[in-house]
Every structure is written in C-alpha cells, then in structure tokens.
Coordinates of N, CA and C in Angstrom, one line a residue:
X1 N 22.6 35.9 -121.2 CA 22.7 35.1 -120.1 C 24.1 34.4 -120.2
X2 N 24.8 34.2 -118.9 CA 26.5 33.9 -119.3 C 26.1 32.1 -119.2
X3 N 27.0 32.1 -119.7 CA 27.1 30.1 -120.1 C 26.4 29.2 -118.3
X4 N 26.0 28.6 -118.4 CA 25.8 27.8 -117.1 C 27.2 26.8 -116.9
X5 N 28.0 26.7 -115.6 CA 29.2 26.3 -115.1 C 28.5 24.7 -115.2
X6 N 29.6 24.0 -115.4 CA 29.5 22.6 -115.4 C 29.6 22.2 -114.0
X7 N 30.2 22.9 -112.8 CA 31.0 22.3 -111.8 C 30.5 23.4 -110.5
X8 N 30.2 23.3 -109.5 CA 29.7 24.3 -108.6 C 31.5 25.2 -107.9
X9 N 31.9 26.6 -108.0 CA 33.3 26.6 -107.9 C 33.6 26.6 -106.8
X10 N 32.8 26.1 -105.6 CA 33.4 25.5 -104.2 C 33.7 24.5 -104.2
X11 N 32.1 23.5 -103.9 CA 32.3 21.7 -103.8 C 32.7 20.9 -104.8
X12 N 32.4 21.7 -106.6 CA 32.8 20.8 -107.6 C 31.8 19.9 -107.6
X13 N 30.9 20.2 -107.3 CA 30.2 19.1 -107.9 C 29.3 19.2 -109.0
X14 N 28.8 18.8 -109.5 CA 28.1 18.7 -111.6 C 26.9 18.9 -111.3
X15 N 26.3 19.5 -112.2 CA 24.9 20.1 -112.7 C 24.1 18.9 -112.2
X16 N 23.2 19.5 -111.3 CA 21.6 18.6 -110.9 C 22.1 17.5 -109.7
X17 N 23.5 17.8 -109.1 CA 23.9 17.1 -108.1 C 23.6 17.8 -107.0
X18 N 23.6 16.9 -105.6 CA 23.4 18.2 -104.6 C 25.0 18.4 -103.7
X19 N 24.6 20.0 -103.5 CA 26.1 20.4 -102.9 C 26.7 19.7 -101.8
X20 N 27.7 19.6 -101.3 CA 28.5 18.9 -100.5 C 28.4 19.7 -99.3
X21 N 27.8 18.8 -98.0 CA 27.9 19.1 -96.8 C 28.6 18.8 -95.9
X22 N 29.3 19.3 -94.7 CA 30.0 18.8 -93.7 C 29.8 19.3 -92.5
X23 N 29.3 18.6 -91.5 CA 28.8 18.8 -90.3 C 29.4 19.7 -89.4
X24 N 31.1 19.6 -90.1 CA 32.1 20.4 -89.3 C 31.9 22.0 -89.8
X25 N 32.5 21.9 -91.1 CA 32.8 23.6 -91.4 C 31.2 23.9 -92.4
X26 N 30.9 22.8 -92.5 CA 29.4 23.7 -93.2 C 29.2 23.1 -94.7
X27 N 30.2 23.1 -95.0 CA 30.4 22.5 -96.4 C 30.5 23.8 -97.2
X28 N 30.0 23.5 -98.5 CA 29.6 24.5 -99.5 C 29.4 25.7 -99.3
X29 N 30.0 26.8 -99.9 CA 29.8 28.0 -99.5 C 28.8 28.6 -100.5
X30 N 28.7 28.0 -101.1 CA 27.5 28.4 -102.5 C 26.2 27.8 -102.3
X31 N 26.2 26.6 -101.4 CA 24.9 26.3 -101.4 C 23.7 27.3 -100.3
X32 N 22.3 26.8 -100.7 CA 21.4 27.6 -100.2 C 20.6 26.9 -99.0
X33 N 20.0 27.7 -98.0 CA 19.4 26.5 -96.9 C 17.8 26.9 -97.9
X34 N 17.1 25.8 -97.9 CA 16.0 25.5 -99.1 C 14.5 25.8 -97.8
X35 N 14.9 26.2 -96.9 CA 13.9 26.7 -95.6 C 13.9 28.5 -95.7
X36 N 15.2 29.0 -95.5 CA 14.8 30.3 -95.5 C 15.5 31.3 -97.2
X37 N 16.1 30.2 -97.9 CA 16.7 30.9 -99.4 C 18.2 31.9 -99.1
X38 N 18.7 32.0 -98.0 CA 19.7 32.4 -97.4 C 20.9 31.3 -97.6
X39 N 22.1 31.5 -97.1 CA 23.6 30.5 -97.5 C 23.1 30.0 -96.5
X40 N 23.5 28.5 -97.0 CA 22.9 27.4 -95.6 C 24.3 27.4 -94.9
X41 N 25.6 28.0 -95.1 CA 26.7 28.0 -94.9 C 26.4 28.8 -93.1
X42 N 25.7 29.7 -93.2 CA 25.4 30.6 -92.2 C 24.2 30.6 -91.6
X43 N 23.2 29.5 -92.1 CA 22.1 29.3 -91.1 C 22.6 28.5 -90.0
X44 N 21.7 29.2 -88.8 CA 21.6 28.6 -87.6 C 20.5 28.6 -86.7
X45 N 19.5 28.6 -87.6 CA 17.8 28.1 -87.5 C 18.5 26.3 -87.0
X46 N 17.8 26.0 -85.8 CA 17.2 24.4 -85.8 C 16.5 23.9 -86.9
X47 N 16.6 23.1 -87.9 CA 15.7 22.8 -88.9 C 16.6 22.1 -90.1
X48 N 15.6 21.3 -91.0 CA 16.8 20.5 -92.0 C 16.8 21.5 -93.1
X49 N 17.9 22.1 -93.3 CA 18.5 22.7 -94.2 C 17.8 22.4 -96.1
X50 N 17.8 21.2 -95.9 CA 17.8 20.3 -97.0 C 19.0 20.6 -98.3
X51 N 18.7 19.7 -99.2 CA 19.9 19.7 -99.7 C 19.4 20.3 -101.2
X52 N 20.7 21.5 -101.4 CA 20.3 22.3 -102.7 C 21.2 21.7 -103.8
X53 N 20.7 21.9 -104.8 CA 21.1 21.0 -106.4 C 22.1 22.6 -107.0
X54 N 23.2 22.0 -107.4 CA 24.0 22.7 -108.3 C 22.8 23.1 -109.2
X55 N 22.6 24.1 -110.5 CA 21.8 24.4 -111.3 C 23.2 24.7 -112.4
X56 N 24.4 25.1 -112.2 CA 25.1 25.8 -113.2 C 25.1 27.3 -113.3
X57 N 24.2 27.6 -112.3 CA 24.3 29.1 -112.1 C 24.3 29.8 -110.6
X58 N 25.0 31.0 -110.3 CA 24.7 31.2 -108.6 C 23.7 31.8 -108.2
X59 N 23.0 31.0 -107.1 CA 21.8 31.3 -106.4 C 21.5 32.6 -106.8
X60 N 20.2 32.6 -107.1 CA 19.4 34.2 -106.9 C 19.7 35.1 -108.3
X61 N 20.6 34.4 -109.2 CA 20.7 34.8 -110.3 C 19.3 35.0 -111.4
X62 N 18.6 33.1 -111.4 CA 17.6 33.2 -112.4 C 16.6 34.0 -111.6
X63 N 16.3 34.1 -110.3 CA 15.3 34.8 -109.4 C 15.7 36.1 -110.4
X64 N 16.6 36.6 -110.3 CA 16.6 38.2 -110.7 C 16.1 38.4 -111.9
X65 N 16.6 37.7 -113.0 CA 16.1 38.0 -114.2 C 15.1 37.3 -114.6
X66 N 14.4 37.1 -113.7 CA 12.3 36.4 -113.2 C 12.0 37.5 -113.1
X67 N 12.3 38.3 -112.5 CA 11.9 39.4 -111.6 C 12.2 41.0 -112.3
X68 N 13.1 40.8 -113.4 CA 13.2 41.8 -113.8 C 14.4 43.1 -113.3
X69 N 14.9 42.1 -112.1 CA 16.0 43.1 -111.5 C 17.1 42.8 -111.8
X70 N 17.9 43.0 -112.6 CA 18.9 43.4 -113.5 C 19.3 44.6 -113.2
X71 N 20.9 44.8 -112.9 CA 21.7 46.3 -113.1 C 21.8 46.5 -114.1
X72 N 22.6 45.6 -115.1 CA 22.9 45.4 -116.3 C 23.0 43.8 -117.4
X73 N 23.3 44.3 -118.1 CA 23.5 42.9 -119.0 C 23.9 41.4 -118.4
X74 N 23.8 40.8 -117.9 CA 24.0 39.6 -117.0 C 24.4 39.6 -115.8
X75 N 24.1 41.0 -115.3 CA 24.3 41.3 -113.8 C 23.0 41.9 -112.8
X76 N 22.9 40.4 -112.1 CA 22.0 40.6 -111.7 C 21.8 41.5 -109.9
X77 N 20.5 42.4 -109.6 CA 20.6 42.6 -108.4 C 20.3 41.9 -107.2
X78 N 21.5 41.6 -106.8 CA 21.3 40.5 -105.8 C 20.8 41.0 -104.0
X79 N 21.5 42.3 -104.0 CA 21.0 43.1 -103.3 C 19.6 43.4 -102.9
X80 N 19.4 43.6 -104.0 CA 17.5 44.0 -103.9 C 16.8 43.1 -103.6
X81 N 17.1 41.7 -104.4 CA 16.8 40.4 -104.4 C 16.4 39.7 -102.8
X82 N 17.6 40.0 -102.3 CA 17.7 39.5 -100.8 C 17.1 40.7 -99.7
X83 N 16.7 41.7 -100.1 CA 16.6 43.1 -98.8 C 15.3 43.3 -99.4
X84 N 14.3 42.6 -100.7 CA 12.9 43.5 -100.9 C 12.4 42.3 -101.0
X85 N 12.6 41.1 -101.7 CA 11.7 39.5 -102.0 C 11.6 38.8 -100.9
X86 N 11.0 38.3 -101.0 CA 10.3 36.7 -99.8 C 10.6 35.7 -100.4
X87 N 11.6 34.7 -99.6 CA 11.9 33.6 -100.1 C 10.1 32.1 -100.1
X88 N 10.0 31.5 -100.5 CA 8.8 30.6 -100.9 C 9.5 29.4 -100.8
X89 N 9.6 28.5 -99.8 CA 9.9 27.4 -99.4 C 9.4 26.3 -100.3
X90 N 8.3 26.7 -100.7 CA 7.1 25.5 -101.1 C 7.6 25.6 -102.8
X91 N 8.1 26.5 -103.1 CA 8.5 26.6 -104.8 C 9.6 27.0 -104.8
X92 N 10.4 26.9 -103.7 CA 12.1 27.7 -103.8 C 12.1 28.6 -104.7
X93 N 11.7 29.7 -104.7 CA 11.7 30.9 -105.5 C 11.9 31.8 -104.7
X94 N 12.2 33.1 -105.2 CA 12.1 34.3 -104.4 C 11.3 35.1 -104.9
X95 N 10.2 35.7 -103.8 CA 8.7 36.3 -104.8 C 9.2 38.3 -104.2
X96 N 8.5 38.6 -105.4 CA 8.5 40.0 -105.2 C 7.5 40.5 -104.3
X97 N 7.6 41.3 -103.4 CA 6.7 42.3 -102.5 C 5.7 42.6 -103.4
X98 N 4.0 42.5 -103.0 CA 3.0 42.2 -103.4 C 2.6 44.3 -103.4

C-alpha cells in the first residue's frame, strides 16, 4: 500500500479535513459527491453534495483493494470500480454486483 499523502494534491488540505468548495468553479477536483460516489467536481444532480474528508489516499482506491480489484501491486482498478460497483450512500462505500 503506497504511503497516505498528508495534503489532498488539489485543495491542500490535511488528513480528516473536508475538501475545499467553491460555488464558482466547483472547488476540488479530487473531492467526491457523498450522494452518488462520482467527482462532486461534475455533479449536476439538485442535491447537497455534502462534504468529503481528505483520507490521504484517492477516492476508490481503499474500495478496490476491499474488493479485491487490483491490476497490480498498488494499482488499483478504478475502471471496474466505477462501470461494475454501486455506490452506498448510507456507508460511502462502493459495493460489488451481488
């Protein structure tokens, strides 16, 4: 597993903070909308976004290696992740096709 970033490398902000939003350009390009698990950068659902916490790692990473989808050694499939899982609102997770 690669080290966890102290700093998110868009908004800069530190572990367990929440990402920086701006009404104008969207803010954060890293952050997640916590409604559908997609970049809240590009939602355009009516609905509160809510606000996602830096972790030290990017989105959908720990989902993968939960899930067992790994390409390789700390590379996770993010592809799969987003085109076969269901995002879970109620536990921000991403669940595998049943």
């Amino acid at each position: 597993m690669t080290d966890p970033l102290e700093r998110c490398p868009d908004c800069d902000v530190q572990v367990g903070e929440a990402h920086e939003y701006d009404e104008y350009d969207g803010g954060c390009d890293v952050a997640r909308c916590l409604v559908t698990g997609h970049q809240r950068l590009m939602c355009d659902l009516d609905h509160d976004c809510g606000q996602d916490l830096w972790t030290g790692r990017w989105p959908g990473h720990a989902d993968c290696e939960r899930l067992g989808w790994m390409i390789g050694p700390d590379l996770p499939d993010l592809h799969r992740l987003y085109t076969e899982a269901m995002w879970d609102p109620s536990t921000r997770l991403w669940i595998a096709p049943a």
